[in-house]
Amino acid sequence: MAVAMKDIIPTLSTVYSISTRALQRNITPFNDVTSVAGMSYSLSETITENINGSTDYTSYLENIPYPRELKKFPLWEIIVKTLFYVIVIVLATAGNCLVIAVVYTNTRMQTTTNFYIVNLAASDLLVTLSCSWVHLVSSLNEDWVLGAFFCKFNSFAQVTSTVSSILTLTVIACDRFFGIVFALKAHIAERRAWYAIVLLWIIAIVVAAPLLYVRRLFMTKWANHTERFCTDDWTLVTNSMNAMKARRIYYTFVSIVLFFVPVLVMSLAYAMIIWKLWSAQIPGERLETENRNQLRVKRKIVLMLMMILAAFVICWLPYQISILYSEYRSAGVATPLEPWFDNFYYISLFIAYANSAINPVIYAGFNDNFKKGVRNLFHCRRKRSLYMGMESSRTESFHSSTMVTKV
C-alpha cells in the first residue's frame, strides 16, 4: 500500500538527526545497522516496501530539507585552530627532519636505540604530513571536502603511524630491558635493527589495511544541501547485521591489543630497568670513574626513553578513550553522541598529533650528543656556505683580473 510522503518525512528526519556530524569524525554512531548517507539498510528496506515497491528512495530525499542547521564557523575559531595546527605542523616537520638528519650525518649516533628513534621520527612525519592538516580542514567544514582518496588514506596513515610508533617504543623498551637487566647479553645487534624496523612497518600496514577497503565517501542530496561524509562501511566484509560487531572487534583490537597491552609491557620493563640501574651502586661502594660515568649515561638515556613513552601515552590516551567510548557507549541501541563529545574528540586528536612535535624537544633536552649533532650540522652548513662564498669571490676576482689584463 502506498504511503504519503508526509508520513515518511518524520521517520527520515529522526534517523538523519542522529549525529550526522559524528560520521565525519571517523566514528559512526550506528550500532546494528550500516549507514548509506546516514540511513540504515533496515530503514531503506521499509521505505522500499512502502513507496509503491520503488527502490529509489534518494529521489525523495531531494525534496526534504537538510534536517540539521548548517554550521557557520566564526572567524576567531578558524584563526585559533589554524594557528595552533600551523605551529604543530611546522615544529613537528622541522624537528623530526632534524632528528633524521643528525643521526644520518653523525656516525657516532648510529646506534640501535637511535635507529629506532629515527623510525619514531618517520612515523611522526607520516602522521603530521598526512593527518594533521586533514583534521584541521575537516573540523572547519560542515562536510567532508577532501575527496575519496583522503577519506581512505587519512585513517590508514593514522593507524599505520600509531601502530608503528607503539611497536617501536615496545621494541626499544625490550632492547633496553635485556641490555641492562641482563648485562647486555641479549642486546639487539645494530645490523638486526633494520630488519626489526621493516617488520614493524609490515605489521602496521597489515593492521591498517582494512581501512583502505571499508572507508567510503557517501553523498546525499537534500533539497537545500548536498551532504558528504566519510565513514566505515563494514558491510563490504560482512552482512549488515554483523557490520557493527566487525567494526567494534577491529577498533577494540587496535586500541587494547596494540596500545594498552604494549603500554603495560613497557611500564613493567622500565620499572625493572629503574630498579636495576638505581640499585647498581651499593652504599659505601666506590665505583671507578669510568663505570660511574657509564652508569650516569645509561640512567639519562633511560629517563629520555621514559619521557618519550610518557608523552606518547599522555597524548594518545584521550583519543583511545574516545574510540572505545564511541564503540561501547550503548549496547545494541542506536543513540546519538552527546553534545560534549564533538569538542572532546577534536581536542583529543589535536593533542595526539601534537605528540609529533614534542618528541624532538625531548631528544634535545636529554641527549647531549643530539644537541652536539645539531650544532655540528648547522656549523658544517655554515662552513660550506662560507667556503662556497670564498670560492665564488676568488672566481670573480680571477675573471676581473683577466679582463683587466686583456684591456
Tab-separated table of C-alpha atoms in Angstrom:
chain	number	residue	atom	x	y	z
A	1	MET	CA	0.000	0.000	0.000
A	2	ALA	CA	1.320	3.410	-0.947
A	3	VAL	CA	2.328	5.769	1.838
A	4	ALA	CA	2.156	9.532	1.549
A	5	MET	CA	5.427	11.489	1.721
A	6	LYS	CA	4.235	13.360	4.816
A	7	ASP	CA	4.090	10.004	6.627
A	8	ILE	CA	7.687	9.177	5.701
A	9	ILE	CA	9.337	12.528	6.453
A	10	PRO	CA	9.245	12.221	10.289
A	11	THR	CA	10.964	8.847	10.118
A	12	LEU	CA	13.674	10.158	7.803
A	13	SER	CA	14.231	13.238	9.935
A	14	THR	CA	14.575	11.143	13.081
A	15	VAL	CA	17.210	8.887	11.539
A	16	TYR	CA	19.194	11.695	9.964
A	17	SER	CA	19.204	13.729	13.168
A	18	ILE	CA	21.315	11.012	14.847
A	19	SER	CA	24.667	12.734	14.983
A	20	THR	CA	25.322	13.439	11.289
A	21	ARG	CA	28.454	15.344	12.260
A	22	ALA	CA	29.803	12.321	14.112
A	23	LEU	CA	30.070	10.484	10.810
A	24	GLN	CA	32.664	12.997	9.650
A	25	ARG	CA	34.889	12.295	12.655
A	26	ASN	CA	35.874	8.734	11.722
A	27	ILE	CA	33.291	7.488	14.250
A	28	THR	CA	29.930	6.054	13.236
A	29	PRO	CA	27.147	6.346	15.848
A	30	PHE	CA	25.110	3.459	14.493
A	31	ASN	CA	25.356	0.054	16.094
A	32	ASP	CA	23.500	-2.800	14.392
A	33	VAL	CA	22.904	-1.050	11.108
A	34	THR	CA	25.142	0.159	8.304
A	35	SER	CA	24.965	3.705	7.007
A	36	VAL	CA	24.232	4.708	3.458
A	37	ALA	CA	24.294	8.507	3.539
A	38	GLY	CA	23.353	8.254	7.194
A	39	MET	CA	20.413	5.861	6.677
A	40	SER	CA	20.291	2.218	7.738
A	41	TYR	CA	19.652	-0.581	5.309
A	42	SER	CA	16.780	-1.752	7.502
A	43	LEU	CA	15.045	1.602	7.087
A	44	SER	CA	15.655	1.692	3.345
A	45	GLU	CA	14.013	-1.716	3.060
A	46	THR	CA	10.973	-0.363	4.903
A	47	ILE	CA	10.821	2.610	2.563
A	48	THR	CA	11.139	0.312	-0.444
A	49	GLU	CA	8.152	-1.709	0.722
A	50	ASN	CA	6.024	1.361	1.366
A	51	ILE	CA	6.732	3.563	-1.648
A	52	ASN	CA	4.881	1.523	-4.285
A	53	GLY	CA	7.701	-1.005	-4.432
A	54	SER	CA	10.210	1.591	-5.647
A	55	THR	CA	13.891	1.012	-4.794
A	56	ASP	CA	14.929	4.636	-5.366
A	57	TYR	CA	14.456	6.463	-2.078
A	58	THR	CA	17.179	9.051	-2.722
A	59	SER	CA	14.950	10.949	-5.159
A	60	TYR	CA	12.504	11.555	-2.312
A	61	LEU	CA	15.268	12.969	-0.102
A	62	GLU	CA	15.902	15.691	-2.668
A	63	ASN	CA	12.550	17.161	-1.668
A	64	ILE	CA	13.345	17.125	2.065
A	65	PRO	CA	15.259	19.987	3.710
A	66	TYR	CA	18.528	19.136	5.409
A	67	PRO	CA	17.447	18.115	8.957
A	68	ARG	CA	20.321	19.876	10.705
A	69	GLU	CA	21.235	23.525	10.813
A	70	LEU	CA	24.269	24.223	8.654
A	71	LYS	CA	27.060	25.303	10.954
A	72	LYS	CA	28.774	28.615	10.359
A	73	PHE	CA	32.300	28.793	11.739
A	74	PRO	CA	33.219	32.129	13.367
A	75	LEU	CA	36.408	33.856	12.246
A	76	TRP	CA	38.073	33.538	15.665
A	77	GLU	CA	37.619	29.752	15.627
A	78	ILE	CA	39.169	29.474	12.167
A	79	ILE	CA	42.137	31.641	13.188
A	80	VAL	CA	42.768	29.872	16.519
A	81	LYS	CA	42.531	26.356	15.111
A	82	THR	CA	44.679	27.221	12.104
A	83	LEU	CA	47.321	28.944	14.248
A	84	PHE	CA	47.657	26.022	16.645
A	85	TYR	CA	47.871	23.481	13.847
A	86	VAL	CA	50.405	25.534	11.885
A	87	ILE	CA	52.633	25.652	14.981
A	88	VAL	CA	52.353	21.887	15.497
A	89	ILE	CA	52.929	21.041	11.827
A	90	VAL	CA	55.950	23.348	11.467
A	91	LEU	CA	57.596	22.184	14.715
A	92	ALA	CA	56.889	18.510	14.046
A	93	THR	CA	58.140	18.629	10.459
A	94	ALA	CA	61.292	20.634	11.224
A	95	GLY	CA	62.080	18.765	14.449
A	96	ASN	CA	61.695	15.239	13.095
A	97	CYS	CA	63.553	16.040	9.873
A	98	LEU	CA	66.357	17.378	12.068
A	99	VAL	CA	66.396	14.137	14.104
A	100	ILE	CA	66.758	12.053	10.949
A	101	ALA	CA	69.434	14.358	9.509
A	102	VAL	CA	71.528	14.382	12.703
A	103	VAL	CA	71.598	10.591	13.004
A	104	TYR	CA	72.236	10.157	9.277
A	105	THR	CA	75.209	12.560	9.214
A	106	ASN	CA	76.742	11.556	12.558
A	107	THR	CA	78.355	8.103	12.559
A	108	ARG	CA	78.746	8.070	16.344
A	109	MET	CA	74.974	8.434	16.770
A	110	GLN	CA	74.107	5.496	14.519
A	111	THR	CA	73.287	3.144	17.387
A	112	THR	CA	70.458	0.651	17.795
A	113	THR	CA	68.409	2.943	20.021
A	114	ASN	CA	68.887	5.911	17.702
A	115	PHE	CA	67.809	3.814	14.704
A	116	TYR	CA	64.519	3.194	16.497
A	117	ILE	CA	64.252	6.889	17.369
A	118	VAL	CA	64.671	7.684	13.673
A	119	ASN	CA	61.837	5.266	12.985
A	120	LEU	CA	59.698	7.141	15.523
A	121	ALA	CA	60.569	10.372	13.722
A	122	ALA	CA	59.477	8.820	10.417
A	123	SER	CA	56.147	7.782	11.977
A	124	ASP	CA	55.687	11.292	13.354
A	125	LEU	CA	56.351	12.778	9.922
A	126	LEU	CA	53.783	10.448	8.376
A	127	VAL	CA	51.037	11.444	10.796
A	128	THR	CA	51.992	15.133	10.560
A	129	LEU	CA	52.044	15.380	6.773
A	130	SER	CA	49.114	13.017	6.136
A	131	CYS	CA	46.680	13.537	9.019
A	132	SER	CA	47.162	16.785	10.955
A	133	TRP	CA	46.095	19.219	8.263
A	134	VAL	CA	43.292	16.868	7.188
A	135	HIS	CA	41.821	17.042	10.688
A	136	LEU	CA	42.039	20.840	10.598
A	137	VAL	CA	40.232	21.083	7.259
A	138	SER	CA	37.584	18.585	8.358
A	139	SER	CA	36.920	20.431	11.625
A	140	LEU	CA	36.314	23.707	9.778
A	141	ASN	CA	33.818	22.341	7.259
A	142	GLU	CA	30.294	21.011	7.621
A	143	ASP	CA	31.024	18.150	5.206
A	144	TRP	CA	33.975	16.096	4.027
A	145	VAL	CA	35.626	18.174	1.283
A	146	LEU	CA	38.868	16.281	0.634
A	147	GLY	CA	37.553	13.596	-1.688
A	148	ALA	CA	37.570	9.815	-1.699
A	149	PHE	CA	41.370	9.373	-1.655
A	150	PHE	CA	41.958	11.166	1.638
A	151	CYS	CA	38.831	9.554	3.056
A	152	LYS	CA	40.681	6.245	2.833
A	153	PHE	CA	44.309	7.325	3.177
A	154	ASN	CA	43.848	9.598	6.197
A	155	SER	CA	42.597	6.839	8.501
A	156	PHE	CA	45.049	4.331	7.021
A	157	ALA	CA	48.028	6.626	7.653
A	158	GLN	CA	46.863	7.433	11.178
A	159	VAL	CA	46.515	3.793	12.249
A	160	THR	CA	49.755	2.839	10.469
A	161	SER	CA	51.809	5.536	12.190
A	162	THR	CA	50.235	4.865	15.602
A	163	VAL	CA	50.863	1.100	15.438
A	164	SER	CA	54.391	1.665	14.122
A	165	SER	CA	55.155	4.105	16.954
A	166	ILE	CA	53.809	1.922	19.756
A	167	LEU	CA	55.598	-1.174	18.430
A	168	THR	CA	58.836	0.791	18.055
A	169	LEU	CA	58.581	2.027	21.645
A	170	THR	CA	57.928	-1.544	22.777
A	171	VAL	CA	60.999	-2.857	20.942
A	172	ILE	CA	63.122	-0.070	22.459
A	173	ALA	CA	61.896	-0.937	25.954
A	174	CYS	CA	62.588	-4.655	25.437
A	175	ASP	CA	66.004	-3.908	23.961
A	176	ARG	CA	66.920	-1.732	26.929
A	177	PHE	CA	65.459	-4.284	29.347
A	178	PHE	CA	67.558	-7.189	28.087
A	179	GLY	CA	70.589	-4.972	27.557
A	180	ILE	CA	70.599	-3.529	31.094
A	181	VAL	CA	68.917	-6.097	33.307
A	182	PHE	CA	70.815	-8.986	31.717
A	183	ALA	CA	74.079	-7.103	31.300
A	184	LEU	CA	73.881	-6.566	27.522
A	185	LYS	CA	73.912	-10.308	26.803
A	186	ALA	CA	70.791	-10.134	24.672
A	187	HIS	CA	71.291	-6.639	23.240
A	188	ILE	CA	69.924	-6.427	19.706
A	189	ALA	CA	72.719	-6.035	17.184
A	190	GLU	CA	72.665	-2.866	15.096
A	191	ARG	CA	72.553	-4.801	11.833
A	192	ARG	CA	69.386	-6.504	13.036
A	193	ALA	CA	67.672	-3.271	13.981
A	194	TRP	CA	66.766	-2.511	10.379
A	195	TYR	CA	65.140	-5.927	9.983
A	196	ALA	CA	63.072	-5.247	13.093
A	197	ILE	CA	62.060	-1.821	11.747
A	198	VAL	CA	60.939	-3.301	8.417
A	199	LEU	CA	58.929	-5.945	10.273
A	200	LEU	CA	57.278	-3.253	12.423
A	201	TRP	CA	56.125	-1.358	9.342
A	202	ILE	CA	54.812	-4.518	7.713
A	203	ILE	CA	52.735	-5.289	10.824
A	204	ALA	CA	51.468	-1.694	10.992
A	205	ILE	CA	50.448	-1.697	7.319
A	206	VAL	CA	48.680	-5.052	7.645
A	207	VAL	CA	46.737	-3.832	10.692
A	208	ALA	CA	45.666	-0.611	8.942
A	209	ALA	CA	44.972	-2.218	5.537
A	210	PRO	CA	41.260	-2.998	6.206
A	211	LEU	CA	40.566	0.741	6.400
A	212	LEU	CA	41.606	1.144	2.777
A	213	TYR	CA	38.749	-1.192	1.920
A	214	VAL	CA	35.946	-0.226	4.315
A	215	ARG	CA	36.368	3.565	4.376
A	216	ARG	CA	33.938	5.174	1.936
A	217	LEU	CA	32.793	8.617	0.908
A	218	PHE	CA	29.000	8.973	0.926
A	219	MET	CA	26.926	11.734	-0.644
A	220	THR	CA	23.274	12.624	-0.085
A	221	LYS	CA	21.398	15.335	-1.977
A	222	TRP	CA	18.879	17.212	0.125
A	223	ALA	CA	16.580	19.973	-1.022
A	224	ASN	CA	18.934	22.695	0.237
A	225	HIS	CA	22.272	20.939	0.789
A	226	THR	CA	24.484	18.183	-0.622
A	227	GLU	CA	25.821	16.192	2.300
A	228	ARG	CA	29.213	14.450	2.019
A	229	PHE	CA	30.768	12.424	4.798
A	230	CYS	CA	33.482	9.811	5.221
A	231	THR	CA	32.845	6.745	7.356
A	232	ASP	CA	33.273	2.964	7.566
A	233	ASP	CA	31.127	0.569	5.562
A	234	TRP	CA	31.751	-2.824	7.156
A	235	THR	CA	29.020	-4.440	5.064
A	236	LEU	CA	31.730	-4.769	2.439
A	237	VAL	CA	33.245	-7.573	4.549
A	238	THR	CA	30.172	-8.930	6.338
A	239	ASN	CA	26.373	-8.690	6.341
A	240	SER	CA	24.519	-5.685	7.704
A	241	MET	CA	23.593	-7.389	10.976
A	242	ASN	CA	27.256	-8.115	11.834
A	243	ALA	CA	28.714	-4.886	10.469
A	244	MET	CA	28.840	-3.082	13.796
A	245	LYS	CA	30.210	-6.165	15.526
A	246	ALA	CA	33.046	-6.403	12.983
A	247	ARG	CA	33.811	-2.724	13.392
A	248	ARG	CA	33.823	-2.998	17.176
A	249	ILE	CA	36.165	-6.015	17.097
A	250	TYR	CA	38.596	-4.198	14.811
A	251	TYR	CA	38.826	-0.966	16.816
A	252	THR	CA	38.947	-2.860	20.107
A	253	PHE	CA	41.870	-4.895	18.785
A	254	VAL	CA	43.717	-1.772	17.627
A	255	SER	CA	43.087	0.041	20.913
A	256	ILE	CA	43.501	-2.711	23.520
A	257	VAL	CA	45.959	-5.150	21.937
A	258	LEU	CA	48.071	-2.565	20.117
A	259	PHE	CA	48.002	0.276	22.656
A	260	PHE	CA	47.102	-0.625	26.227
A	261	VAL	CA	48.842	-4.026	26.288
A	262	PRO	CA	52.160	-2.652	24.905
A	263	VAL	CA	51.980	0.254	27.361
A	264	LEU	CA	51.616	-2.237	30.219
A	265	VAL	CA	54.560	-4.295	28.942
A	266	MET	CA	56.740	-1.184	28.590
A	267	SER	CA	55.807	0.053	32.053
A	268	LEU	CA	56.904	-3.243	33.590
A	269	ALA	CA	60.116	-3.267	31.546
A	270	TYR	CA	61.107	0.254	32.589
A	271	ALA	CA	60.219	-0.486	36.219
A	272	MET	CA	62.736	-3.361	36.146
A	273	ILE	CA	65.300	-1.165	34.401
A	274	ILE	CA	64.947	1.561	37.015
A	275	TRP	CA	65.316	-0.951	39.803
A	276	LYS	CA	68.476	-2.347	38.172
A	277	LEU	CA	70.157	0.988	37.451
A	278	TRP	CA	69.292	2.826	40.638
A	279	SER	CA	70.277	-0.110	42.829
A	280	ALA	CA	73.528	-0.735	40.986
A	281	GLN	CA	75.603	1.392	43.362
A	282	ILE	CA	75.573	-0.133	46.830
A	283	PRO	CA	76.061	2.350	49.726
A	284	GLY	CA	79.729	2.533	50.603
A	285	GLU	CA	80.868	1.022	47.326
A	286	ARG	CA	83.324	3.080	45.304
A	287	LEU	CA	82.886	2.824	41.595
A	288	GLU	CA	85.589	3.716	39.177
A	289	THR	CA	85.148	7.000	37.373
A	290	GLU	CA	84.549	5.312	34.037
A	291	ASN	CA	81.912	2.955	35.407
A	292	ARG	CA	80.250	5.826	37.218
A	293	ASN	CA	80.079	7.849	34.016
A	294	GLN	CA	78.656	4.897	32.079
A	295	LEU	CA	76.002	4.401	34.718
A	296	ARG	CA	75.085	8.082	34.595
A	297	VAL	CA	74.779	7.959	30.792
A	298	LYS	CA	72.578	4.845	30.975
A	299	ARG	CA	70.308	6.490	33.506
A	300	LYS	CA	69.962	9.592	31.351
A	301	ILE	CA	69.111	7.544	28.273
A	302	VAL	CA	66.506	5.558	30.199
A	303	LEU	CA	64.969	8.772	31.538
A	304	MET	CA	64.776	10.129	27.990
A	305	LEU	CA	63.079	6.964	26.725
A	306	MET	CA	60.639	7.014	29.616
A	307	MET	CA	59.808	10.639	28.851
A	308	ILE	CA	59.133	9.696	25.216
A	309	LEU	CA	56.866	6.873	26.347
A	310	ALA	CA	55.067	9.070	28.879
A	311	ALA	CA	54.482	11.801	26.299
A	312	PHE	CA	53.142	9.259	23.803
A	313	VAL	CA	50.738	7.716	26.322
A	314	ILE	CA	49.507	11.053	27.675
A	315	CYS	CA	48.937	12.463	24.178
A	316	TRP	CA	47.285	9.407	22.622
A	317	LEU	CA	45.312	8.102	25.632
A	318	PRO	CA	42.379	10.563	25.297
A	319	TYR	CA	41.952	9.573	21.651
A	320	GLN	CA	41.955	5.863	22.517
A	321	ILE	CA	39.333	6.550	25.187
A	322	SER	CA	37.171	8.387	22.644
A	323	ILE	CA	37.332	5.386	20.298
A	324	LEU	CA	36.343	2.887	22.976
A	325	TYR	CA	33.620	5.172	24.295
A	326	SER	CA	32.071	5.611	20.856
A	327	GLU	CA	32.045	1.844	20.317
A	328	TYR	CA	30.722	0.773	23.738
A	329	ARG	CA	28.616	3.701	24.916
A	330	SER	CA	25.381	1.759	24.268
A	331	ALA	CA	24.542	-1.920	23.958
A	332	GLY	CA	22.933	-2.601	20.609
A	333	VAL	CA	20.888	0.637	20.583
A	334	ALA	CA	21.425	3.413	18.034
A	335	THR	CA	21.896	6.542	20.130
A	336	PRO	CA	23.350	9.930	19.249
A	337	LEU	CA	26.683	11.016	20.649
A	338	GLU	CA	26.464	13.527	23.484
A	339	PRO	CA	26.965	17.229	22.632
A	340	TRP	CA	30.240	17.379	24.573
A	341	PHE	CA	31.785	14.551	22.569
A	342	ASP	CA	32.454	16.669	19.486
A	343	ASN	CA	34.768	19.039	21.388
A	344	PHE	CA	36.357	16.197	23.331
A	345	TYR	CA	37.138	14.322	20.130
A	346	TYR	CA	38.675	17.379	18.463
A	347	ILE	CA	40.886	18.209	21.456
A	348	SER	CA	41.971	14.586	21.967
A	349	LEU	CA	43.003	14.210	18.334
A	350	PHE	CA	44.825	17.544	18.328
A	351	ILE	CA	46.797	16.515	21.429
A	352	ALA	CA	47.633	13.192	19.759
A	353	TYR	CA	49.013	14.996	16.705
A	354	ALA	CA	50.914	17.428	18.932
A	355	ASN	CA	52.942	14.488	20.237
A	356	SER	CA	54.864	14.539	16.946
A	357	ALA	CA	56.190	17.998	17.839
A	358	ILE	CA	57.042	17.067	21.438
A	359	ASN	CA	59.435	14.186	20.752
A	360	PRO	CA	62.245	16.260	19.149
A	361	VAL	CA	62.122	18.605	22.155
A	362	ILE	CA	62.641	15.619	24.470
A	363	TYR	CA	65.617	14.447	22.402
A	364	ALA	CA	67.199	17.898	22.634
A	365	GLY	CA	66.618	18.118	26.374
A	366	PHE	CA	68.003	14.723	27.379
A	367	ASN	CA	70.546	13.806	24.708
A	368	ASP	CA	73.784	15.816	24.698
A	369	ASN	CA	75.007	14.004	21.593
A	370	PHE	CA	71.881	15.082	19.736
A	371	LYS	CA	72.459	18.722	20.684
A	372	LYS	CA	76.090	18.448	19.545
A	373	GLY	CA	74.920	16.822	16.321
A	374	VAL	CA	72.540	19.709	15.638
A	375	ARG	CA	75.297	22.252	16.247
A	376	ASN	CA	77.701	20.339	14.028
A	377	LEU	CA	75.069	20.040	11.311
A	378	PHE	CA	74.490	23.782	11.154
A	379	HIS	CA	78.188	24.504	11.664
A	380	CYS	CA	79.092	22.337	8.684
A	381	ARG	CA	76.430	24.031	6.583
A	382	ARG	CA	77.767	27.420	7.630
A	383	LYS	CA	81.353	26.451	6.821
A	384	ARG	CA	80.218	25.066	3.482
A	385	SER	CA	78.379	28.317	2.711
A	386	LEU	CA	81.442	30.363	3.654
A	387	TYR	CA	83.657	28.125	1.537
A	388	MET	CA	81.348	28.440	-1.464
A	389	GLY	CA	81.264	32.190	-0.957
A	390	MET	CA	85.082	32.372	-0.859
A	391	GLU	CA	85.358	30.219	-3.971
A	392	SER	CA	82.834	32.441	-5.730
A	393	SER	CA	84.779	35.561	-4.717
A	394	ARG	CA	88.040	34.035	-5.952
A	395	THR	CA	86.454	33.140	-9.266
A	396	GLU	CA	85.023	36.611	-9.726
A	397	SER	CA	88.395	38.123	-8.781
A	398	PHE	CA	90.166	35.893	-11.310
A	399	HIS	CA	87.784	36.842	-14.108
A	400	SER	CA	88.093	40.511	-13.199
A	401	SER	CA	91.887	40.404	-13.249
A	402	THR	CA	91.862	38.547	-16.550
A	403	MET	CA	89.615	41.122	-18.142
A	404	VAL	CA	91.832	43.964	-16.909
A	405	THR	CA	94.911	42.245	-18.345
A	406	LYS	CA	93.257	41.854	-21.719
A	407	VAL	CA	92.376	45.550	-21.829
